[in-house]
Short mmCIF file of C-alpha atoms and ligand atoms in Angstrom, two decimals:
data_model
loop_
_atom_site.label_atom_id
_atom_site.label_comp_id
_atom_site.label_asym_id
_atom_site.label_seq_id
_atom_site.Cartn_x
_atom_site.Cartn_y
_atom_site.Cartn_z
CA MET A 1 0.00 0.01 0.00
CA GLN A 2 1.27 3.53 -0.80
CA PRO A 3 1.95 5.65 2.20
CA ASP A 4 -0.74 8.37 2.66
CA GLY A 5 1.09 11.60 1.98
CA ASN A 6 -1.54 13.51 3.95
CA ALA A 7 -1.23 11.37 7.01
CA PRO A 8 0.03 13.51 9.88
CA ALA A 9 3.24 11.54 10.04
CA HIS A 10 4.06 12.36 6.49
CA ARG A 11 2.90 15.91 6.28
CA LEU A 12 6.07 17.68 7.39
CA ALA A 13 8.15 15.39 5.29
CA ARG A 14 6.10 16.36 2.27
CA VAL A 15 6.41 20.01 3.18
CA ALA A 16 10.19 19.62 3.52
CA ALA A 17 10.34 17.90 0.14
CA HIS A 18 9.12 21.12 -1.43
CA LEU A 19 12.14 22.99 -0.23
CA ASN A 20 14.04 24.36 -3.17
CA PRO A 21 16.68 21.77 -4.07
CA GLN A 22 18.70 24.42 -5.83
CA MET A 23 19.33 26.47 -2.73
CA GLU A 24 22.87 26.73 -1.52
CA GLU A 25 23.63 25.74 1.99
CA GLY A 26 22.94 28.63 4.33
CA ALA A 27 20.62 30.29 1.86
CA ALA A 28 17.80 27.87 2.77
CA SER A 29 16.37 29.93 5.63
CA ALA A 30 16.72 33.14 3.70
CA LEU A 31 15.17 31.89 0.52
CA ARG A 32 12.71 29.53 2.03
CA PRO A 33 10.29 28.75 -0.81
CA ALA A 34 6.61 28.44 -0.42
CA VAL A 35 5.34 25.02 0.30
CA CYS A 36 1.81 24.10 -0.57
CA ARG A 37 -0.68 21.37 -0.15
CA ALA A 38 -1.34 21.10 -3.88
CA LYS A 39 -0.41 17.75 -5.39
CA GLY A 40 2.44 17.81 -7.83
CA GLY A 41 1.51 18.46 -11.41
CA ALA A 42 -1.30 20.91 -10.65
CA PRO A 43 -2.53 22.40 -13.95
CA GLY A 44 -1.10 25.75 -14.77
CA PHE A 45 1.91 27.46 -16.15
CA LYS A 46 5.39 28.02 -14.73
CA VAL A 47 6.27 31.67 -14.81
CA ALA A 48 9.60 33.35 -13.90
CA ILE A 49 10.03 37.02 -13.15
CA LEU A 50 13.61 38.31 -13.61
CA GLY A 51 14.09 41.54 -11.61
CA ALA A 52 11.38 40.46 -9.18
CA ALA A 53 12.60 42.55 -6.24
CA GLY A 54 12.37 45.88 -8.15
CA GLY A 55 9.75 48.60 -8.33
CA ILE A 56 7.91 46.74 -11.07
CA GLY A 57 9.00 43.30 -10.04
CA GLN A 58 7.40 43.31 -6.60
CA PRO A 59 3.82 44.35 -7.51
CA LEU A 60 4.08 42.24 -10.69
CA SER A 61 5.02 39.22 -8.59
CA LEU A 62 2.04 39.88 -6.41
CA LEU A 63 -0.30 40.16 -9.39
CA MET A 64 1.10 36.94 -11.00
CA LYS A 65 0.72 35.15 -7.66
CA MET A 66 -2.98 36.06 -7.91
CA ASN A 67 -3.33 34.66 -11.44
CA PRO A 68 -5.07 31.27 -11.30
CA LEU A 69 -3.32 30.18 -14.54
CA VAL A 70 0.08 30.24 -12.70
CA SER A 71 1.01 27.05 -10.83
CA VAL A 72 4.67 27.86 -10.14
CA LEU A 73 6.16 31.34 -9.75
CA HIS A 74 9.90 31.81 -9.73
CA LEU A 75 11.22 35.17 -8.43
CA TYR A 76 14.73 36.00 -9.48
CA ASP A 77 16.85 39.08 -8.76
CA VAL A 78 20.41 39.95 -7.79
CA VAL A 79 19.12 41.45 -4.47
CA ASN A 80 16.35 41.03 -1.92
CA THR A 81 14.49 37.98 -3.31
CA PRO A 82 14.45 36.23 0.11
CA GLY A 83 12.14 38.86 1.62
CA VAL A 84 9.96 39.31 -1.44
CA THR A 85 9.58 35.56 -1.81
CA ALA A 86 8.77 34.96 1.89
CA ASP A 87 6.22 37.80 1.79
CA ILE A 88 4.43 36.81 -1.40
CA SER A 89 4.49 33.14 -0.62
CA HIS A 90 2.12 33.70 2.32
CA MET A 91 -0.69 34.75 -0.03
CA ASP A 92 -3.36 32.05 -0.04
CA THR A 93 -3.50 31.57 -3.81
CA SER A 94 -2.49 28.38 -5.51
CA ALA A 95 0.78 29.27 -7.18
CA VAL A 96 3.90 27.87 -5.51
CA VAL A 97 6.51 30.65 -5.12
CA ARG A 98 10.27 29.99 -5.10
CA GLY A 99 12.99 32.61 -4.74
CA PHE A 100 16.36 32.71 -6.50
CA LEU A 101 19.20 35.10 -5.71
CA GLY A 102 22.16 36.07 -7.79
CA PRO A 103 23.73 34.77 -11.02
CA GLN A 104 24.54 31.27 -9.56
CA GLN A 105 20.79 30.63 -9.22
CA LEU A 106 19.72 32.09 -12.60
CA ASP A 107 19.67 28.66 -14.33
CA ALA A 108 17.66 27.11 -11.52
CA ALA A 109 15.17 30.02 -11.73
CA LEU A 110 14.70 29.51 -15.47
CA THR A 111 14.70 25.72 -15.92
CA GLY A 112 11.32 24.44 -17.00
CA MET A 113 9.60 27.84 -17.29
CA ASP A 114 6.78 28.43 -19.80
CA LEU A 115 6.72 32.28 -19.51
CA VAL A 116 9.61 34.58 -18.54
CA ILE A 117 8.80 38.16 -17.73
CA ILE A 118 11.83 40.53 -17.59
CA PRO A 119 11.59 43.83 -15.74
CA ALA A 120 15.29 43.80 -14.67
CA GLY A 121 17.35 46.87 -15.13
CA LEU A 122 17.76 50.58 -14.27
CA PRO A 123 14.87 53.01 -14.48
CA ARG A 124 15.12 56.60 -15.75
CA LYS A 125 15.65 59.73 -13.66
CA PRO A 126 14.39 63.14 -14.68
CA GLY A 127 16.26 64.48 -17.74
CA MET A 128 17.14 61.06 -19.05
CA THR A 129 15.83 59.38 -22.21
CA ARG A 130 15.11 55.65 -22.28
CA ASP A 131 18.14 55.31 -24.59
CA ASP A 132 20.33 56.70 -21.77
CA LEU A 133 19.61 53.38 -20.04
CA PHE A 134 21.18 51.39 -22.89
CA ASN A 135 24.70 51.11 -21.50
CA LYS A 136 23.53 49.48 -18.22
CA ASN A 137 20.48 47.55 -19.36
CA ALA A 138 21.76 46.11 -22.61
CA GLY A 139 24.23 43.87 -20.75
CA ILE A 140 21.68 42.84 -18.16
CA VAL A 141 19.16 41.81 -20.83
CA ARG A 142 21.88 39.91 -22.80
CA THR A 143 22.92 37.93 -19.68
CA LEU A 144 19.35 37.05 -18.76
CA CYS A 145 18.42 36.07 -22.31
CA GLU A 146 21.50 33.85 -22.50
CA GLY A 147 20.04 32.10 -19.42
CA VAL A 148 16.65 31.75 -21.20
CA ALA A 149 18.42 30.21 -24.24
CA ARG A 150 20.23 27.70 -22.01
CA CYS A 151 17.44 26.70 -19.66
CA CYS A 152 14.03 27.33 -21.20
CA PRO A 153 14.51 27.97 -24.93
CA ASP A 154 10.85 27.24 -25.62
CA ALA A 155 9.55 29.78 -23.07
CA ILE A 156 7.65 32.82 -24.22
CA VAL A 157 9.52 36.00 -23.18
CA ASN A 158 7.82 39.26 -22.19
CA LEU A 159 10.55 41.91 -22.20
CA ILE A 160 9.95 45.10 -20.19
CA SER A 161 13.44 46.46 -19.59
CA ASN A 162 14.24 49.73 -21.30
CA PRO A 163 15.06 50.81 -23.92
CA VAL A 164 12.56 48.26 -25.25
CA ASN A 165 13.17 49.48 -28.82
CA SER A 166 16.71 48.18 -28.48
CA THR A 167 16.40 45.44 -25.79
CA VAL A 168 14.06 43.33 -27.98
CA PRO A 169 16.56 43.30 -30.91
CA ILE A 170 19.29 42.44 -28.35
CA ALA A 171 17.30 39.51 -27.10
CA ALA A 172 16.64 38.30 -30.64
CA GLU A 173 20.37 38.38 -31.50
CA VAL A 174 21.18 36.47 -28.33
CA PHE A 175 18.67 33.78 -29.20
CA LYS A 176 19.93 33.69 -32.80
CA LYS A 177 23.49 33.12 -31.59
CA ALA A 178 22.27 30.36 -29.27
CA GLY A 179 20.27 28.77 -32.13
CA THR A 180 17.02 29.05 -30.21
CA TYR A 181 15.40 32.07 -31.83
CA ASN A 182 11.70 31.85 -32.61
CA PRO A 183 10.35 35.36 -33.31
CA LYS A 184 6.88 34.35 -32.18
CA ARG A 185 8.14 33.80 -28.64
CA LEU A 186 9.78 37.18 -28.09
CA LEU A 187 7.37 39.97 -27.18
CA GLY A 188 8.32 43.51 -26.14
CA VAL A 189 5.77 44.83 -23.60
CA THR A 190 4.16 48.06 -24.79
CA THR A 191 0.91 47.46 -22.90
CA LEU A 192 1.52 50.50 -20.64
CA ASP A 193 1.18 52.74 -23.68
CA VAL A 194 -2.21 51.18 -24.50
CA VAL A 195 -3.30 51.38 -20.83
CA ARG A 196 -2.40 55.06 -20.77
CA ALA A 197 -4.02 55.76 -24.12
CA ASN A 198 -7.25 54.09 -23.01
CA THR A 199 -7.22 56.16 -19.80
CA PHE A 200 -6.45 59.52 -21.38
CA VAL A 201 -8.95 58.99 -24.27
CA ALA A 202 -11.65 57.91 -21.83
CA GLU A 203 -11.09 61.12 -19.86
CA VAL A 204 -11.56 63.22 -22.95
CA LEU A 205 -14.67 61.26 -24.00
CA GLY A 206 -16.04 61.14 -20.47
CA VAL A 207 -16.48 57.35 -20.52
CA ASP A 208 -15.23 54.35 -18.53
CA PRO A 209 -11.64 53.49 -19.65
CA ARG A 210 -12.59 49.77 -19.63
CA ASP A 211 -14.87 50.49 -22.59
CA VAL A 212 -12.19 52.10 -24.65
CA SER A 213 -9.51 50.42 -26.83
CA VAL A 214 -6.75 52.45 -28.52
CA PRO A 215 -4.23 50.69 -30.73
CA VAL A 216 -0.75 52.08 -30.05
CA VAL A 217 1.88 51.07 -32.61
CA GLY A 218 5.56 51.75 -33.43
CA GLY A 219 7.78 51.32 -30.37
CA HIS A 220 8.15 52.40 -26.76
CA ALA A 221 9.91 55.74 -26.58
CA GLY A 222 8.91 59.31 -27.40
CA VAL A 223 7.77 59.74 -31.01
CA THR A 224 7.96 56.00 -31.64
CA ILE A 225 4.82 55.65 -29.46
CA LEU A 226 2.14 56.19 -32.08
CA PRO A 227 -1.48 56.07 -30.83
CA LEU A 228 -3.94 55.46 -33.72
CA LEU A 229 -6.77 57.67 -32.55
CA SER A 230 -8.56 57.20 -35.87
CA GLN A 231 -9.02 53.53 -34.88
CA VAL A 232 -10.29 53.96 -31.33
CA THR A 233 -13.16 51.67 -30.33
CA PRO A 234 -15.86 52.56 -29.82
CA PRO A 235 -15.51 54.73 -32.96
CA SER A 236 -14.94 58.28 -31.79
CA SER A 237 -14.02 61.55 -33.43
CA PHE A 238 -11.61 64.12 -31.93
CA THR A 239 -10.84 67.71 -32.72
CA HIS A 240 -7.39 68.48 -34.03
CA GLU A 241 -6.61 70.04 -30.65
CA GLU A 242 -7.66 66.85 -28.89
CA VAL A 243 -5.51 64.72 -31.22
CA LYS A 244 -2.50 66.84 -30.54
CA TYR A 245 -3.09 66.83 -26.75
CA LEU A 246 -3.76 63.09 -26.57
CA THR A 247 -0.81 62.12 -28.81
CA ASN A 248 1.59 64.27 -26.83
CA ARG A 249 0.27 63.01 -23.42
CA ILE A 250 0.45 59.30 -24.49
CA GLN A 251 3.96 59.74 -25.96
CA ASN A 252 5.15 61.47 -22.77
CA GLY A 253 3.25 59.39 -20.20
CA GLY A 254 6.46 57.78 -19.01
CA THR A 255 8.19 61.18 -18.59
CA GLU A 256 5.17 62.53 -16.72
CA VAL A 257 5.62 59.79 -14.11
CA VAL A 258 9.46 60.11 -14.03
CA GLU A 259 9.13 63.85 -13.30
CA ALA A 260 6.44 63.36 -10.71
CA LYS A 261 8.60 60.77 -8.95
CA ALA A 262 11.41 63.35 -8.96
CA GLY A 263 14.36 61.02 -9.02
CA SER A 264 12.94 57.97 -7.22
CA GLY A 265 12.22 56.01 -10.45
CA SER A 266 9.73 55.59 -13.22
CA ALA A 267 6.34 53.99 -13.59
CA THR A 268 6.19 50.83 -11.46
CA LEU A 269 2.58 50.31 -10.34
CA SER A 270 0.85 51.06 -13.60
CA MET A 271 3.57 49.09 -15.36
CA ALA A 272 3.02 46.06 -13.07
CA PHE A 273 -0.66 46.31 -13.85
CA ALA A 274 0.10 46.46 -17.58
CA ALA A 275 2.57 43.61 -17.48
CA ALA A 276 0.16 41.42 -15.47
CA LYS A 277 -2.54 42.21 -18.04
CA PHE A 278 -0.25 41.30 -20.94
CA GLY A 279 1.15 38.21 -19.16
CA ASP A 280 -2.37 37.01 -18.46
CA ALA A 281 -3.27 37.49 -22.13
CA CYS A 282 -0.22 35.36 -23.10
CA LEU A 283 -1.12 32.63 -20.63
CA ARG A 284 -4.77 32.48 -21.82
CA ALA A 285 -3.59 32.21 -25.36
CA MET A 286 -1.02 29.56 -24.40
CA ARG A 287 -3.93 27.64 -22.84
CA GLY A 288 -5.76 27.78 -26.17
CA GLU A 289 -8.17 30.65 -25.74
CA ALA A 290 -8.88 32.04 -29.20
CA GLY A 291 -9.18 35.63 -30.43
CA ILE A 292 -6.77 37.34 -28.06
CA VAL A 293 -5.26 40.48 -29.64
CA GLU A 294 -2.80 42.77 -27.87
CA CYS A 295 -0.32 45.38 -29.03
CA SER A 296 3.29 44.31 -28.66
CA TYR A 297 6.72 45.12 -30.06
CA VAL A 298 7.72 42.13 -32.11
CA ALA A 299 9.63 40.86 -35.16
CA SER A 300 7.41 42.24 -37.94
CA GLU A 301 6.88 42.74 -41.60
CA VAL A 302 4.22 45.38 -41.11
CA THR A 303 6.80 48.03 -42.13
CA GLU A 304 10.28 47.76 -43.64
CA LEU A 305 11.74 47.65 -40.10
CA PRO A 306 12.62 44.26 -38.58
CA PHE A 307 10.77 45.10 -35.32
CA PHE A 308 7.63 47.09 -34.82
CA ALA A 309 4.77 47.33 -32.26
CA SER A 310 1.30 46.62 -33.59
CA LYS A 311 -1.71 44.49 -32.87
CA VAL A 312 -0.76 40.84 -32.52
CA ARG A 313 -2.94 37.81 -32.29
CA LEU A 314 -1.63 35.67 -29.46
CA GLY A 315 -1.78 31.91 -29.57
CA ARG A 316 -0.28 28.80 -27.99
CA GLY A 317 3.16 29.64 -29.51
CA GLY A 318 3.17 33.36 -28.74
CA ALA A 319 2.73 36.02 -31.48
CA GLU A 320 0.89 33.84 -33.98
CA GLU A 321 -0.16 36.60 -36.34
CA ILE A 322 0.94 40.23 -36.74
CA LEU A 323 -2.07 42.27 -37.80
CA PRO A 324 -1.79 45.07 -40.43
CA LEU A 325 -1.81 48.73 -39.30
CA GLY A 326 -5.10 49.45 -41.01
CA PRO A 327 -5.90 52.80 -42.62
CA LEU A 328 -3.99 55.80 -41.17
CA ASN A 329 -4.93 59.48 -41.51
CA ASP A 330 -2.48 62.20 -42.56
CA PHE A 331 -1.46 63.03 -38.94
CA GLU A 332 -0.76 59.34 -38.23
CA ARG A 333 1.16 58.87 -41.47
CA THR A 334 3.43 61.79 -40.58
CA GLY A 335 3.85 60.27 -37.10
CA LEU A 336 4.73 56.91 -38.59
CA GLU A 337 7.57 58.36 -40.57
CA ALA A 338 9.05 60.03 -37.49
CA ALA A 339 8.58 56.84 -35.50
CA LYS A 340 10.36 54.69 -38.11
CA LYS A 341 13.37 57.00 -38.34
CA GLU A 342 14.04 56.74 -34.56
CA LEU A 343 13.13 53.06 -34.32
CA SER A 344 15.53 52.17 -37.06
CA GLU A 345 18.48 53.65 -35.13
CA SER A 346 17.44 51.98 -31.86
CA ILE A 347 17.08 48.58 -33.58
CA GLN A 348 20.56 48.86 -35.24
CA LYS A 349 22.07 49.86 -31.91
CA GLY A 350 20.63 46.76 -30.27
CA ILE A 351 21.79 44.43 -33.05
CA ALA A 352 25.28 45.96 -33.04
CA PHE A 353 25.62 45.61 -29.31
CA VAL A 354 25.45 41.79 -29.52
CA ASN A 355 27.45 41.45 -32.73
CA LYS A 356 30.28 43.90 -31.93
N1 NAD B 401 8.24 48.53 -21.03
C1 NAD B 401 7.69 49.47 -20.30
O1 NAD B 401 6.64 49.97 -20.61
C2 NAD B 401 8.38 49.91 -19.00
C3 NAD B 401 7.62 50.59 -18.09
C4 NAD B 401 8.26 51.03 -16.90
C5 NAD B 401 9.57 50.66 -16.69
N2 NAD B 401 10.26 49.94 -17.65
C6 NAD B 401 11.64 49.59 -17.40
O2 NAD B 401 11.67 48.44 -16.54
C7 NAD B 401 12.99 48.43 -15.90
C8 NAD B 401 12.78 48.18 -14.39
O3 NAD B 401 12.17 49.32 -13.84
P1 NAD B 401 11.96 49.35 -12.19
O4 NAD B 401 11.22 50.62 -11.91
O5 NAD B 401 11.34 48.07 -11.74
O6 NAD B 401 13.45 49.43 -11.71
P2 NAD B 401 14.04 49.05 -10.27
O7 NAD B 401 15.41 49.61 -10.18
O8 NAD B 401 13.09 49.40 -9.19
O9 NAD B 401 14.13 47.46 -10.33
C9 NAD B 401 14.94 46.79 -11.22
C10 NAD B 401 15.35 45.50 -10.60
O10 NAD B 401 16.18 44.83 -11.48
C11 NAD B 401 17.19 44.16 -10.69
N3 NAD B 401 18.34 43.80 -11.50
C12 NAD B 401 19.39 44.60 -11.88
N4 NAD B 401 20.29 43.83 -12.53
C13 NAD B 401 19.79 42.56 -12.61
C14 NAD B 401 20.22 41.34 -13.15
N5 NAD B 401 21.36 41.30 -13.80
N6 NAD B 401 19.44 40.26 -13.02
C15 NAD B 401 18.25 40.35 -12.35
N7 NAD B 401 17.79 41.48 -11.83
C16 NAD B 401 18.57 42.54 -11.97
C17 NAD B 401 17.52 45.14 -9.61
O11 NAD B 401 18.15 44.47 -8.52
C18 NAD B 401 16.12 45.66 -9.27
O12 NAD B 401 15.51 44.89 -8.25
C19 NAD B 401 13.68 49.72 -16.26
O13 NAD B 401 14.56 49.48 -17.29
C20 NAD B 401 12.52 50.61 -16.70
O14 NAD B 401 12.95 51.62 -17.62
C21 NAD B 401 9.68 49.60 -18.77
O1 LMR B 402 9.30 56.20 -18.90
C1 LMR B 402 10.05 55.35 -18.50
O2 LMR B 402 11.30 55.49 -18.41
C2 LMR B 402 9.49 54.03 -18.04
C3 LMR B 402 8.52 53.43 -18.97
O3 LMR B 402 9.13 53.20 -20.23
C4 LMR B 402 7.22 54.17 -19.11
O4 LMR B 402 6.73 54.37 -20.18
O5 LMR B 402 6.71 54.58 -18.02
#
């Protein structure tokens, strides 16, 4: 007869068996992973967050721990994961949480993951552009993506670290070098631009933002953020003044937060909300839910550029179909040309970084 794993005599042994086997001696108490009563093999996806102790990472970890599609949640950072992991692991939701600290534990954090969300890296301070983060964040993204290629090459990657216009091409080059590149599985997260656009447009229209959907295409920096106000649903018309105000506010939403935070960072809470929304869309699509369309910065043939943000139909394998831009008005066509010029340079910079 099999021993009853739930019998009192076996309970603590079973709990102990959940302890993270990857932990180094001495780290065990600090990084004590969550244990749970769920039987092994509970349905759901394994999700890793890289940069989990940061301003985005912490609330994003909380939101992903609340997602019923997540069965295992790995929290990786180079600092502070013990505390974040212990804290989040006490939430009575089903995902099992494990913490991983420092480069020696990167591979353990990534092995077996279905979805990897990357908000690791420096945020802006007032006066900086996102491109000013390139020198620090390019190397961080390269190292983390090398880990993905080694340990979970089939995982879908949601890349948040700035400058997204360059970090996505960096990730693609890393995966190409490793022989694991599948463009469908690499998605730059631009959801915050859509979230902001929905909010600001709803304010102007005087409606609930949940009822508004604004496609935002191009990229994720300044003029590369191109809201298509002519394609808002429900169909709405705006005066030229409103178009100029909305476009400017959406393009500079990140700077608005950076300035308001006055040196203590950039958007974290709204970004965690946006990343959780996008991560959930990816997981639902991976589970087989049909008809999920989100804007994302991906390998693309929508323009002559190799990467571009536009509406993407998500499926089991990631970005299954890149949807066309649809009809643009004169204002948007002019914006598209400006966006492409800047994007082209950011993409080349990312590609050159890996191949230099
Ligand atoms: N895509 C978007 O829409 C969007 C929105 C907001 C912020 N961002 C970007 O997200 C990034 C993170 O922002 P934040 O506010 O959370 O910053 P933060 O400084 O609060 O957190 C970053 C975390 O990354 C960790 N980190 C640094 N190097 C690492 C490495 N090698 N491996 C793992 N973790 C590492 C840090 O320890 C820190 O905990 C920034 O680059 C920011 O510009 C992107
Ligand atoms: O603006 C930033 O630097 C962070 C992020 O890209 C944002 O749009 O809020």
